[in-house]
């Protein structure tokens, strides 16, 4: 059992300890019941858990320290319970956390400094309506990706200057605490409503300019603080000098010993595990050039399969290098050819990327590995990912105009259509999301990260997978109950990306009320003809472009149909998107037959070349798009 959703029932009593026996669980949702008792320690056994939601119950006691063992969890919601005691510092080891909601409990103490080191925390941190106290550590600046921070209705004190460098915040609520002093003179604080600041008696919270402290003043205050800390540090340093001198000798000997071991396993310099290199393109660099770039300062991203580095090779060439997490590679494993059995992310990406060529799929340069380390080398994309451009406030590209968005979604659709219809056997990506669509120098899209891809042999196209592939928010609903792998799962994920591009919102977005998924939110807002679902910056575009966007929205709704059989193929999707631009001057309803014709012709060409799949676009669907639901 991978998904367990018992939310919004009338369940009572404690959560049974036996829940820890369901070690394959990836999503556990017990929210909106009347469960009581304490959180069982056995939850720490659910090492594969990605979503834990027990909000809106009557759970008492403290948050178990063992939750720190959930290293894969990305969403933790314990809100609206009766939890007491401190926030466990062990939560800081859950490095994949993107959202934490502990609001509306009776938690006490301060915020553990370990929480400030959760660099993946980019959606929300909600600690409101508790009994927390203390000051906010200057380490909060490490939460540079955080979008929403709510610490209202607590007993926090000190000033708010520590928040001045959180440039990615879109929402901040510090009301009803004990904060004092002035406000940082930043765009965020200038836009805060009085309700977000009220209830702090010593805080200058007027919207007039007198309450804002300039950046230079903030730096002066920080300098004064750090100068005092520096004096203390110098005193301690002098005291410890003698001890450090003695320990230095020991550390030096220890380091040399470790470096000798690393030289054998990593660099292969005369050791028993030398590096092997397999190029898939013409390259002008060696393994040594690549290894020198694998430093913390060159990290540009981390994911479920590994960490990605920007490698400047010194000859004017820059590449991206993915270092995969250690998994199941054995001592006897060696890459032989492209038909090697798919055993882990390394072999999956080798087999997939080594056999495909398309203008909208990231160029795979080669791979190198030894006993302990596996590296994949790609063409470097200077503009990062589509997700970064859409959602990070500090990106250098600003907001994408519709023309660029259209070219990106069309190119991504063509790349996916190639994988589904032109590769033999077909390839299902299984992790399509905005962060896996990379953007080139001219804003051309490239599908990346094939660590979960599956090459589906004939007669095995709907075989169940032993794990749920994909990312939270993009996973097709059929995964939860059937574990079936088909190309229609990619179509659903692509539809979510389309909605993301059109609305500017993430699949699970803090600005969407009631925690709705983006698909449900768009449907509730009666998307047909309602331009309010479009991102604000897009609504002022010319009428012809608005028409294109609304037609694209119609394609997205088809892609996210709950029934896999009723979703179009990616060949259909690419044809429909192309037709939108070609017939942009025509009215949407008047060109329904043209869309169907273009879709059918694309399908027929695919079928005649042996790469087809049945088209699911029907005249009835197109009529529904034009007429709207009654």
Coordinates of C-alpha atoms in Angstrom, one line a residue:
X1 CA 0.0 0.0 0.0
X2 CA 1.5 3.3 -1.2
X3 CA -1.4 5.8 -0.7
X4 CA -3.7 5.9 2.4
X5 CA -6.2 8.7 2.4
X6 CA -8.9 8.5 5.1
X7 CA -9.5 12.2 5.4
X8 CA -12.9 13.8 6.1
X9 CA -14.5 10.9 7.8
X10 CA -15.7 10.4 11.4
X11 CA -12.7 8.3 12.7
X12 CA -12.1 8.4 16.4
X13 CA -9.6 7.0 18.8
X14 CA -5.8 6.9 18.6
X15 CA -3.7 6.3 15.5
X16 CA -2.7 2.6 15.8
X17 CA 1.0 1.7 16.3
X18 CA 0.6 -0.8 13.5
X19 CA 0.6 2.0 11.0
X20 CA 4.4 1.7 11.2
X21 CA 4.1 -1.7 9.5
X22 CA 3.0 -0.1 6.2
X23 CA 6.6 0.7 5.3
X24 CA 5.8 1.2 1.6
X25 CA 3.5 4.2 2.3
X26 CA 4.4 7.4 0.4
X27 CA 1.2 9.4 1.3
X28 CA -0.7 9.3 4.6
X29 CA -3.7 11.6 5.0
X30 CA -5.8 11.3 8.2
X31 CA -6.9 14.9 8.3
X32 CA -10.4 16.2 9.2
X33 CA -11.4 13.5 11.6
X34 CA -11.7 13.3 15.4
X35 CA -8.7 11.2 16.1
X36 CA -7.1 11.5 19.6
X37 CA -4.2 10.2 21.6
X38 CA -0.6 10.9 20.7
X39 CA 1.3 10.5 17.4
X40 CA 2.7 7.0 17.5
X41 CA 6.5 6.6 17.4
X42 CA 6.1 4.0 14.8
X43 CA 5.5 6.7 12.2
X44 CA 9.3 7.0 12.1
X45 CA 9.4 3.6 10.3
X46 CA 7.7 5.0 7.3
X47 CA 11.0 5.9 5.6
X48 CA 9.4 6.3 2.1
X49 CA 6.7 8.7 3.3
X50 CA 6.5 11.9 1.2
X51 CA 3.3 13.4 2.6
X52 CA 2.1 13.3 6.2
X53 CA -1.2 15.1 7.0
X54 CA -3.0 14.6 10.3
X55 CA -4.4 18.1 10.5
X56 CA -7.8 19.0 12.0
X57 CA -8.0 16.3 14.7
X58 CA -7.6 16.2 18.5
X59 CA -4.2 14.7 18.8
X60 CA -2.3 15.5 22.0
X61 CA 1.2 15.1 23.4
X62 CA 4.5 16.1 21.8
X63 CA 5.7 15.8 18.3
X64 CA 7.8 12.6 18.2
X65 CA 11.5 13.1 17.7
X66 CA 11.4 10.1 15.4
X67 CA 9.7 12.2 12.7
X68 CA 13.3 13.3 11.9
X69 CA 13.8 9.9 10.3
X70 CA 11.4 10.7 7.5
X71 CA 14.1 11.9 5.1
X72 CA 11.8 11.8 2.0
X73 CA 8.9 13.7 3.5
X74 CA 8.2 17.0 1.6
X75 CA 4.9 18.0 3.2
X76 CA 4.2 17.9 6.9
X77 CA 0.9 19.1 8.2
X78 CA 0.1 18.7 11.9
X79 CA -2.1 21.8 12.2
X80 CA -5.3 22.2 14.2
X81 CA -4.6 19.7 16.9
X82 CA -3.7 19.9 20.7
X83 CA 0.0 19.2 20.4
X84 CA 2.2 20.6 23.2
X85 CA 5.9 20.9 24.0
X86 CA 8.8 22.1 21.8
X87 CA 9.3 21.7 18.1
X88 CA 11.8 18.8 17.8
X89 CA 15.1 19.8 16.3
X90 CA 15.2 16.5 14.5
X91 CA 12.8 18.0 11.9
X92 CA 15.9 19.8 10.6
X93 CA 17.2 16.5 9.2
X94 CA 14.1 16.2 6.9
X95 CA 16.0 17.9 4.1
X96 CA 13.3 17.3 1.5
X97 CA 10.6 19.3 3.4
X98 CA 8.9 21.9 1.2
X99 CA 5.9 22.7 3.5
X100 CA 5.6 22.7 7.3
X101 CA 2.3 23.6 9.0
X102 CA 2.2 23.3 12.8
X103 CA -0.3 26.1 13.3
X104 CA -3.2 26.1 15.8
X105 CA -1.6 23.9 18.5
X106 CA -0.1 24.6 21.9
X107 CA 3.6 24.3 21.0
X108 CA 6.1 26.1 23.2
X109 CA 9.8 27.0 23.2
X110 CA 11.7 28.6 20.4
X111 CA 12.2 27.7 16.7
X112 CA 15.0 25.2 16.5
X113 CA 17.9 26.6 14.5
X114 CA 18.0 23.3 12.6
X115 CA 14.7 24.4 10.8
X116 CA 16.5 27.4 9.3
X117 CA 18.8 25.0 7.4
X118 CA 15.9 23.4 5.4
X119 CA 17.0 24.8 2.0
X120 CA 14.2 22.9 0.2
X121 CA 11.5 24.7 2.2
X122 CA 10.0 26.8 -0.5
X123 CA 6.2 26.7 -0.1
X124 CA 5.3 27.6 3.4
X125 CA 6.3 27.6 7.1
X126 CA 3.2 28.1 9.3
X127 CA 3.8 28.2 13.1
X128 CA 0.9 30.6 13.9
X129 CA -1.4 30.3 16.9
X130 CA 0.9 28.6 19.3
X131 CA 2.8 29.6 22.4
X132 CA 6.3 29.9 20.8
X133 CA 8.7 32.5 22.1
X134 CA 12.2 33.9 21.8
X135 CA 13.8 35.9 19.0
X136 CA 14.1 35.0 15.3
X137 CA 17.6 33.8 14.5
X138 CA 19.7 35.5 11.8
X139 CA 19.9 32.1 10.3
X140 CA 16.5 32.6 8.9
X141 CA 18.2 34.1 5.8
X142 CA 19.0 30.6 4.7
X143 CA 15.3 30.1 3.9
X144 CA 15.9 32.0 0.7
X145 CA 13.3 30.1 -1.3
X146 CA 10.5 30.3 1.2
X147 CA 7.2 31.9 -0.2
X148 CA 4.9 32.0 2.8
X149 CA 5.9 32.6 6.5
X150 CA 3.3 32.9 9.2
X151 CA 4.4 33.2 12.9
X152 CA 1.4 35.3 14.1
X153 CA -0.3 34.8 17.5
X154 CA 2.8 33.7 19.4
X155 CA 5.2 35.4 21.9
X156 CA 8.2 36.2 19.6
X157 CA 10.3 39.3 20.4
X158 CA 13.1 41.3 19.0
X159 CA 13.1 43.3 15.8
X160 CA 12.1 42.3 12.2
X161 CA 15.4 43.3 10.5
X162 CA 16.3 39.6 10.1
X163 CA 13.6 39.3 7.5
X164 CA 15.1 41.9 5.2
X165 CA 17.0 39.4 3.0
X166 CA 14.1 37.0 2.4
X167 CA 13.6 38.2 -1.2
X168 CA 11.4 35.3 -2.3
X169 CA 8.7 35.9 0.4
X170 CA 5.2 36.7 -1.0
X171 CA 3.4 36.5 2.3
X172 CA 4.5 37.4 5.9
X173 CA 2.4 37.6 9.0
X174 CA 4.0 38.5 12.3
X175 CA 0.9 39.9 14.0
X176 CA 0.2 39.6 17.7
X177 CA 3.7 39.0 19.0
X178 CA 6.1 41.1 21.0
X179 CA 8.2 42.5 18.1
X180 CA 9.7 46.0 18.5
X181 CA 11.6 48.5 16.5
X182 CA 11.4 49.6 12.8
X183 CA 10.5 47.8 9.6
X184 CA 13.0 46.9 6.9
X185 CA 12.7 49.1 3.9
X186 CA 11.9 46.3 1.4
X187 CA 9.2 45.8 -1.2
X188 CA 7.6 43.1 0.8
X189 CA 7.3 45.2 4.0
X190 CA 6.0 48.1 1.9
X191 CA 3.2 45.9 0.6
X192 CA 2.2 44.3 3.9
X193 CA -1.2 45.1 5.2
X194 CA -1.7 46.5 8.7
X195 CA -3.3 43.2 9.8
X196 CA 0.0 41.4 9.2
X197 CA 1.8 43.7 11.7
X198 CA -0.9 44.6 14.3
X199 CA -0.7 43.4 17.9
X200 CA 3.0 44.3 18.4
X201 CA 3.0 47.2 20.9
X202 CA 6.6 48.1 20.5
X203 CA 6.6 47.9 16.7
X204 CA 6.6 51.0 14.5
X205 CA 4.0 49.6 12.1
X206 CA 2.7 52.8 10.4
X207 CA 2.5 52.6 6.7
X208 CA 4.2 56.0 6.5
X209 CA 7.9 56.2 5.6
X210 CA 9.0 57.1 9.1
X211 CA 8.7 53.5 10.2
X212 CA 11.0 52.0 7.5
X213 CA 14.7 51.5 8.1
X214 CA 16.9 51.8 5.0
X215 CA 19.3 49.0 4.0
X216 CA 22.3 51.1 5.1
X217 CA 20.8 51.5 8.6
X218 CA 20.0 47.7 8.7
X219 CA 23.6 47.0 7.9
X220 CA 24.8 49.4 10.6
X221 CA 22.7 47.6 13.2
X222 CA 23.9 44.3 12.0
X223 CA 27.5 45.5 12.1
X224 CA 27.0 46.6 15.7
X225 CA 25.6 43.2 16.6
X226 CA 28.4 41.3 14.9
X227 CA 31.1 43.4 16.3
X228 CA 30.0 42.4 19.8
X229 CA 29.9 38.8 18.7
X230 CA 33.3 39.2 17.2
X231 CA 34.8 40.3 20.5
X232 CA 33.4 37.3 22.2
X233 CA 34.7 35.1 19.4
X234 CA 38.2 36.5 19.7
X235 CA 38.3 35.8 23.4
X236 CA 37.2 32.2 22.9
X237 CA 39.7 31.8 20.0
X238 CA 42.6 32.9 22.1
X239 CA 41.6 30.5 24.9
X240 CA 41.3 27.6 22.5
X241 CA 44.5 28.3 20.5
X242 CA 46.6 25.9 22.6
X243 CA 44.0 23.1 22.3
X244 CA 43.7 23.7 18.5
X245 CA 47.5 23.4 18.1
X246 CA 47.4 20.0 19.6
X247 CA 44.4 18.9 17.7
X248 CA 45.8 20.2 14.5
X249 CA 48.4 17.5 14.3
X250 CA 45.8 14.9 14.8
X251 CA 43.5 16.4 12.2
X252 CA 46.3 16.6 9.7
X253 CA 47.2 13.0 10.1
X254 CA 43.5 12.0 9.9
X255 CA 43.0 14.1 6.8
X256 CA 45.9 12.5 5.0
X257 CA 44.5 9.1 5.8
X258 CA 41.0 10.0 4.5
X259 CA 42.4 11.6 1.3
X260 CA 44.4 8.4 0.6
X261 CA 41.2 6.4 0.8
X262 CA 39.3 9.0 -1.3
X263 CA 42.1 8.9 -3.9
X264 CA 41.5 5.2 -4.4
X265 CA 37.7 5.3 -4.6
X266 CA 37.0 8.7 -6.2
X267 CA 39.9 9.8 -8.4
X268 CA 41.1 6.4 -9.2
X269 CA 44.7 7.5 -9.1
X270 CA 46.4 4.2 -8.8
X271 CA 43.6 2.8 -6.6
X272 CA 41.5 -0.3 -7.2
X273 CA 38.5 1.6 -8.5
X274 CA 39.6 3.7 -11.4
X275 CA 37.2 6.0 -13.3
X276 CA 35.5 4.8 -16.5
X277 CA 34.2 7.3 -19.2
X278 CA 31.6 6.7 -21.9
X279 CA 31.0 9.6 -24.2
X280 CA 27.8 10.0 -26.2
X281 CA 28.9 13.2 -28.0
X282 CA 32.3 14.5 -29.1
X283 CA 33.9 15.9 -25.9
X284 CA 37.1 17.9 -25.2
X285 CA 37.5 17.3 -21.5
X286 CA 38.6 14.6 -19.1
X287 CA 37.3 13.1 -15.9
X288 CA 39.8 15.1 -13.9
X289 CA 38.4 18.4 -15.3
X290 CA 34.9 17.4 -14.2
X291 CA 35.9 16.2 -10.7
X292 CA 37.6 19.5 -9.9
X293 CA 34.2 21.3 -10.4
X294 CA 32.3 19.1 -7.9
X295 CA 32.3 21.5 -5.0
X296 CA 29.6 22.9 -2.9
X297 CA 29.9 26.4 -4.4
X298 CA 29.0 24.9 -7.8
X299 CA 25.7 23.2 -6.7
X300 CA 22.8 24.5 -8.8
X301 CA 20.1 21.9 -7.8
X302 CA 19.2 18.8 -5.8
X303 CA 16.6 16.2 -6.6
X304 CA 15.4 12.8 -5.7
X305 CA 18.1 11.1 -7.8
X306 CA 21.1 13.3 -7.1
X307 CA 22.8 16.7 -6.9
X308 CA 23.5 18.8 -10.0
X309 CA 26.7 20.9 -10.4
X310 CA 27.7 23.7 -12.8
X311 CA 31.1 22.7 -14.2
X312 CA 33.2 25.4 -15.8
X313 CA 35.9 23.4 -17.5
X314 CA 38.3 26.3 -18.0
X315 CA 38.3 26.1 -21.8
X316 CA 35.2 28.3 -22.2
X317 CA 32.9 25.2 -22.0
X318 CA 30.3 24.9 -19.3
X319 CA 28.4 21.7 -18.7
X320 CA 26.0 20.4 -16.1
X321 CA 27.0 17.3 -14.0
X322 CA 24.6 15.2 -12.0
X323 CA 26.1 13.2 -9.2
X324 CA 23.7 10.4 -8.4
X325 CA 23.0 9.4 -4.8
X326 CA 24.4 6.1 -3.9
X327 CA 21.8 3.4 -4.4
X328 CA 22.2 -0.3 -5.6
X329 CA 25.3 -0.3 -7.7
X330 CA 27.4 -3.4 -6.8
X331 CA 31.1 -4.0 -7.1
X332 CA 30.7 -6.0 -10.2
X333 CA 28.5 -3.6 -12.1
X334 CA 29.9 -2.2 -15.3
X335 CA 28.1 -0.3 -18.1
X336 CA 28.4 -2.3 -21.3
X337 CA 25.9 -1.0 -23.9
X338 CA 22.6 0.7 -24.2
X339 CA 20.7 -2.5 -23.6
X340 CA 22.0 -2.9 -20.1
X341 CA 19.2 -3.9 -17.7
X342 CA 17.7 -0.9 -16.0
X343 CA 18.7 -1.3 -12.3
X344 CA 18.7 2.2 -10.9
X345 CA 18.7 5.9 -11.9
X346 CA 22.1 5.6 -13.4
X347 CA 21.3 2.8 -15.8
X348 CA 17.8 4.3 -16.4
X349 CA 19.2 7.6 -17.7
X350 CA 22.0 5.9 -19.6
X351 CA 19.6 3.6 -21.4
X352 CA 17.2 6.4 -22.1
X353 CA 19.4 9.3 -23.0
X354 CA 21.9 7.2 -24.9
X355 CA 19.3 6.2 -27.4
X356 CA 17.3 9.3 -28.1
X357 CA 17.9 12.5 -30.1
X358 CA 15.5 15.4 -30.2
X359 CA 15.8 19.2 -30.3
X360 CA 13.6 19.5 -27.2
X361 CA 15.3 16.8 -25.1
X362 CA 18.4 17.7 -23.1
X363 CA 21.6 16.7 -24.9
X364 CA 23.4 13.9 -23.0
X365 CA 27.2 14.3 -23.3
X366 CA 28.3 11.2 -21.5
X367 CA 28.8 9.4 -18.2
X368 CA 31.6 8.4 -15.9
X369 CA 31.7 6.2 -12.9
X370 CA 33.7 4.1 -10.5
X371 CA 32.9 1.8 -7.6
X372 CA 31.3 4.4 -5.4
X373 CA 30.3 7.4 -7.6
X374 CA 28.3 7.9 -10.8
X375 CA 28.2 11.0 -12.9
X376 CA 26.0 12.1 -15.8
X377 CA 27.1 15.0 -18.0
X378 CA 24.7 17.3 -19.9
X379 CA 24.6 20.4 -21.9
X380 CA 24.3 23.3 -19.5
X381 CA 21.1 25.4 -19.6
X382 CA 21.9 29.0 -18.5
X383 CA 18.3 30.0 -17.8
X384 CA 17.6 27.2 -15.4
X385 CA 14.2 25.5 -15.3
X386 CA 10.7 26.6 -16.2
X387 CA 9.7 26.3 -12.6
X388 CA 12.5 28.7 -11.5
X389 CA 11.5 31.3 -14.1
X390 CA 7.8 31.1 -13.2
X391 CA 8.0 31.1 -9.4
X392 CA 11.3 32.5 -8.1
X393 CA 11.0 36.2 -7.4
X394 CA 14.8 36.8 -7.7
X395 CA 15.3 35.2 -11.1
X396 CA 17.0 37.5 -13.6
X397 CA 14.6 36.8 -16.5
X398 CA 11.6 38.6 -15.0
X399 CA 8.1 37.5 -16.1
X400 CA 7.7 35.5 -19.3
X401 CA 5.6 37.0 -22.0
X402 CA 3.0 34.8 -23.6
X403 CA 5.0 34.4 -26.8
X404 CA 7.8 32.7 -24.9
X405 CA 5.5 30.6 -22.7
X406 CA 3.8 29.3 -25.9
X407 CA 7.1 28.4 -27.5
X408 CA 8.1 26.6 -24.3
X409 CA 4.9 24.5 -23.9
X410 CA 4.8 23.7 -27.6
X411 CA 8.4 22.5 -27.6
X412 CA 7.9 20.4 -24.5
X413 CA 4.8 18.8 -26.0
X414 CA 6.8 17.9 -29.1
X415 CA 9.6 16.4 -27.1
X416 CA 7.1 14.3 -25.1
X417 CA 5.3 13.2 -28.3
X418 CA 8.7 12.1 -29.6
X419 CA 9.3 9.9 -26.5
X420 CA 5.8 8.4 -26.7
X421 CA 5.3 7.9 -30.4
X422 CA 8.7 7.9 -32.2
X423 CA 10.8 5.9 -29.8
X424 CA 10.7 2.1 -30.1
X425 CA 9.8 0.9 -27.5
X426 CA 8.0 4.0 -26.3
X427 CA 9.4 5.9 -23.4
X428 CA 7.3 7.1 -20.5
X429 CA 9.1 9.9 -18.5
X430 CA 7.1 9.5 -15.3
X431 CA 8.3 12.8 -13.7
X432 CA 7.2 15.6 -16.0
X433 CA 7.1 18.9 -14.0
X434 CA 8.1 22.5 -14.5
X435 CA 11.5 21.9 -12.8
X436 CA 12.3 19.2 -15.3
X437 CA 11.8 21.4 -18.3
X438 CA 15.1 23.3 -18.7
X439 CA 15.3 26.5 -20.6
X440 CA 18.1 27.3 -23.1
X441 CA 19.8 30.5 -24.0
X442 CA 17.1 31.5 -26.5
X443 CA 14.4 30.2 -24.1
X444 CA 14.0 26.9 -26.0
X445 CA 12.7 24.1 -23.8
X446 CA 14.5 20.8 -23.0
X447 CA 13.0 17.9 -21.2
X448 CA 15.4 16.6 -18.6
X449 CA 15.8 14.2 -15.6
X450 CA 15.2 10.8 -16.9
X451 CA 16.0 9.1 -13.6
X452 CA 12.4 7.7 -13.4
X453 CA 11.9 7.0 -17.1
X454 CA 10.7 3.6 -18.2
X455 CA 11.2 2.0 -21.6
X456 CA 8.0 0.0 -22.1
X457 CA 8.4 -3.2 -24.1
X458 CA 5.6 -4.4 -26.4
X459 CA 2.8 -6.0 -24.4
X460 CA 4.0 -4.5 -21.2
X461 CA 2.8 -1.0 -21.6
X462 CA 0.6 -0.9 -18.6
X463 CA 2.7 -3.0 -16.2
X464 CA 2.6 -1.9 -12.6
X465 CA 5.6 -0.2 -11.1
X466 CA 7.1 -1.2 -7.8
X467 CA 7.2 2.5 -6.8
X468 CA 5.1 5.5 -7.4
X469 CA 7.0 7.7 -9.8
X470 CA 6.6 11.4 -10.1
X471 CA 6.5 14.5 -7.9
X472 CA 3.9 15.6 -5.5
X473 CA 1.3 17.7 -7.3
X474 CA 2.0 16.3 -10.7
X475 CA 1.1 12.6 -10.2
X476 CA -1.8 11.3 -12.2
X477 CA -4.7 10.1 -10.0
X478 CA -4.6 6.6 -11.3
X479 CA -1.2 6.0 -9.7
X480 CA -2.8 6.0 -6.3
X481 CA -5.1 3.0 -6.9
X482 CA -3.7 1.1 -9.9
X483 CA 0.1 1.8 -10.0
X484 CA -0.3 1.5 -13.8
X485 CA 2.4 3.1 -16.0
X486 CA 1.1 4.5 -19.3
X487 CA 1.9 7.5 -21.5
X488 CA -1.4 9.0 -20.3
X489 CA 0.3 9.6 -16.9
X490 CA 2.8 11.9 -18.6
X491 CA -0.1 13.6 -20.4
X492 CA -1.7 14.4 -17.0
X493 CA 1.5 15.8 -15.6
X494 CA 2.0 17.9 -18.7
X495 CA -1.5 19.3 -18.3
X496 CA -0.6 20.4 -14.8
X497 CA 2.5 22.2 -16.3
X498 CA 0.2 23.9 -18.8
X499 CA -2.0 25.2 -15.9
X500 CA 1.1 26.3 -14.1
X501 CA 2.3 28.3 -17.1
X502 CA -1.1 29.9 -17.6
X503 CA -2.0 30.7 -14.0
X504 CA 1.5 31.4 -12.6
X505 CA 0.6 29.2 -9.7
X506 CA 2.3 26.0 -8.5
X507 CA 0.3 22.7 -8.3
X508 CA 0.0 23.1 -4.5
X509 CA 0.2 26.9 -4.1
X510 CA 0.0 28.8 -0.9
X511 CA -2.1 31.5 -2.6
X512 CA -4.8 29.0 -3.6
X513 CA -7.5 28.9 -0.8
X514 CA -8.3 25.9 1.2
X515 CA -5.2 24.0 0.0
X516 CA -6.9 23.1 -3.3
X517 CA -4.8 21.5 -6.1
X518 CA -4.4 23.7 -9.1
X519 CA -6.6 21.4 -11.2
X520 CA -9.5 21.6 -8.8
X521 CA -9.0 25.4 -8.4
X522 CA -9.3 26.0 -12.1
X523 CA -12.4 23.8 -12.4
X524 CA -14.1 25.6 -9.5
X525 CA -13.5 29.0 -11.1
X526 CA -15.4 28.0 -14.2
X527 CA -12.5 28.2 -16.5
X528 CA -14.4 28.5 -19.8
X529 CA -14.2 32.1 -20.7
X530 CA -13.0 33.3 -17.3
X531 CA -9.7 35.1 -17.8
X532 CA -9.4 35.6 -14.1
X533 CA -7.6 32.2 -13.9
X534 CA -4.8 33.6 -16.0
X535 CA -1.7 35.1 -14.3
X536 CA -2.3 38.8 -13.7
X537 CA 0.5 39.9 -16.0
X538 CA -1.1 38.0 -18.9
X539 CA -4.6 39.4 -18.6
X540 CA -3.5 42.7 -20.2
X541 CA -2.3 41.1 -23.4
X542 CA -4.0 41.7 -26.7
X543 CA -7.3 40.0 -27.4
X544 CA -5.7 37.6 -29.9
X545 CA -3.2 36.4 -27.3
X546 CA -6.0 36.0 -24.7
X547 CA -7.8 33.9 -27.1
X548 CA -4.8 31.7 -27.6
X549 CA -4.4 31.3 -23.8
X550 CA -8.0 30.3 -23.3
X551 CA -7.7 27.7 -26.1
X552 CA -4.5 26.4 -24.4
X553 CA -6.4 26.3 -21.2
X554 CA -9.0 24.0 -22.9
X555 CA -6.2 21.7 -24.0
X556 CA -4.9 21.6 -20.4
X557 CA -8.3 20.6 -19.1
X558 CA -8.4 17.7 -21.6
X559 CA -5.0 16.6 -20.4
X560 CA -6.0 16.5 -16.7
X561 CA -9.1 14.5 -17.3
X562 CA -9.5 12.1 -14.3
X563 CA -9.9 9.2 -16.7
X564 CA -6.7 8.2 -18.5
X565 CA -8.6 6.8 -21.5
X566 CA -10.3 10.2 -22.1
X567 CA -7.0 12.2 -22.2
X568 CA -5.5 13.0 -25.6
X569 CA -2.2 11.6 -26.7
X570 CA 0.8 13.9 -26.7
X571 CA 0.7 13.7 -30.5
X572 CA -2.8 15.1 -30.3
X573 CA -1.7 17.8 -27.8
X574 CA 1.2 19.0 -30.0
X575 CA -1.1 19.1 -33.0
X576 CA -3.8 21.1 -31.0
X577 CA -1.2 23.6 -29.7
X578 CA 0.2 24.1 -33.2
X579 CA -3.3 24.6 -34.7
X580 CA -4.0 27.3 -32.1
X581 CA -1.2 29.5 -33.4
X582 CA -1.8 28.7 -37.1
X583 CA -5.5 29.6 -36.8
X584 CA -5.2 32.4 -34.2
X585 CA -7.4 34.8 -36.2
X586 CA -10.4 32.4 -36.1
X587 CA -12.9 32.1 -33.3
X588 CA -12.2 29.2 -30.9
X589 CA -15.6 27.5 -31.5
X590 CA -15.4 28.0 -35.3
X591 CA -12.2 26.1 -35.5
X592 CA -13.2 23.1 -33.5
X593 CA -13.3 20.9 -36.7
X594 CA -9.9 22.2 -37.7
X595 CA -8.4 21.1 -34.3
X596 CA -9.9 17.7 -34.7
X597 CA -8.7 17.4 -38.3
X598 CA -5.2 18.4 -37.3
X599 CA -5.2 16.0 -34.4
X600 CA -6.5 13.1 -36.6
X601 CA -4.0 13.8 -39.4
X602 CA -1.1 13.8 -36.8
X603 CA -2.4 10.5 -35.4
X604 CA -2.7 9.0 -38.9
X605 CA 0.8 10.0 -39.7
X606 CA 1.9 8.4 -36.5
X607 CA 0.0 5.2 -37.1
X608 CA 1.4 4.8 -40.6
X609 CA 4.9 5.1 -39.4
X610 CA 4.4 2.5 -36.7
X611 CA 4.7 4.9 -33.7
X612 CA 1.1 5.5 -33.1
X613 CA -1.3 5.0 -30.3
X614 CA -5.1 5.5 -30.3
X615 CA -6.3 9.1 -30.5
X616 CA -8.8 10.0 -27.7
X617 CA -9.9 13.4 -29.1
X618 CA -13.6 13.3 -30.0
X619 CA -16.0 15.7 -31.7
X620 CA -18.1 15.6 -28.5
X621 CA -15.1 16.9 -26.4
X622 CA -14.5 19.8 -28.7
X623 CA -18.2 20.7 -28.7
X624 CA -18.1 20.7 -24.9
X625 CA -15.1 23.1 -25.0
X626 CA -17.0 25.5 -27.2
X627 CA -20.4 25.3 -25.6
X628 CA -19.3 25.1 -22.0
X629 CA -21.0 23.0 -19.3
X630 CA -24.7 23.6 -18.8

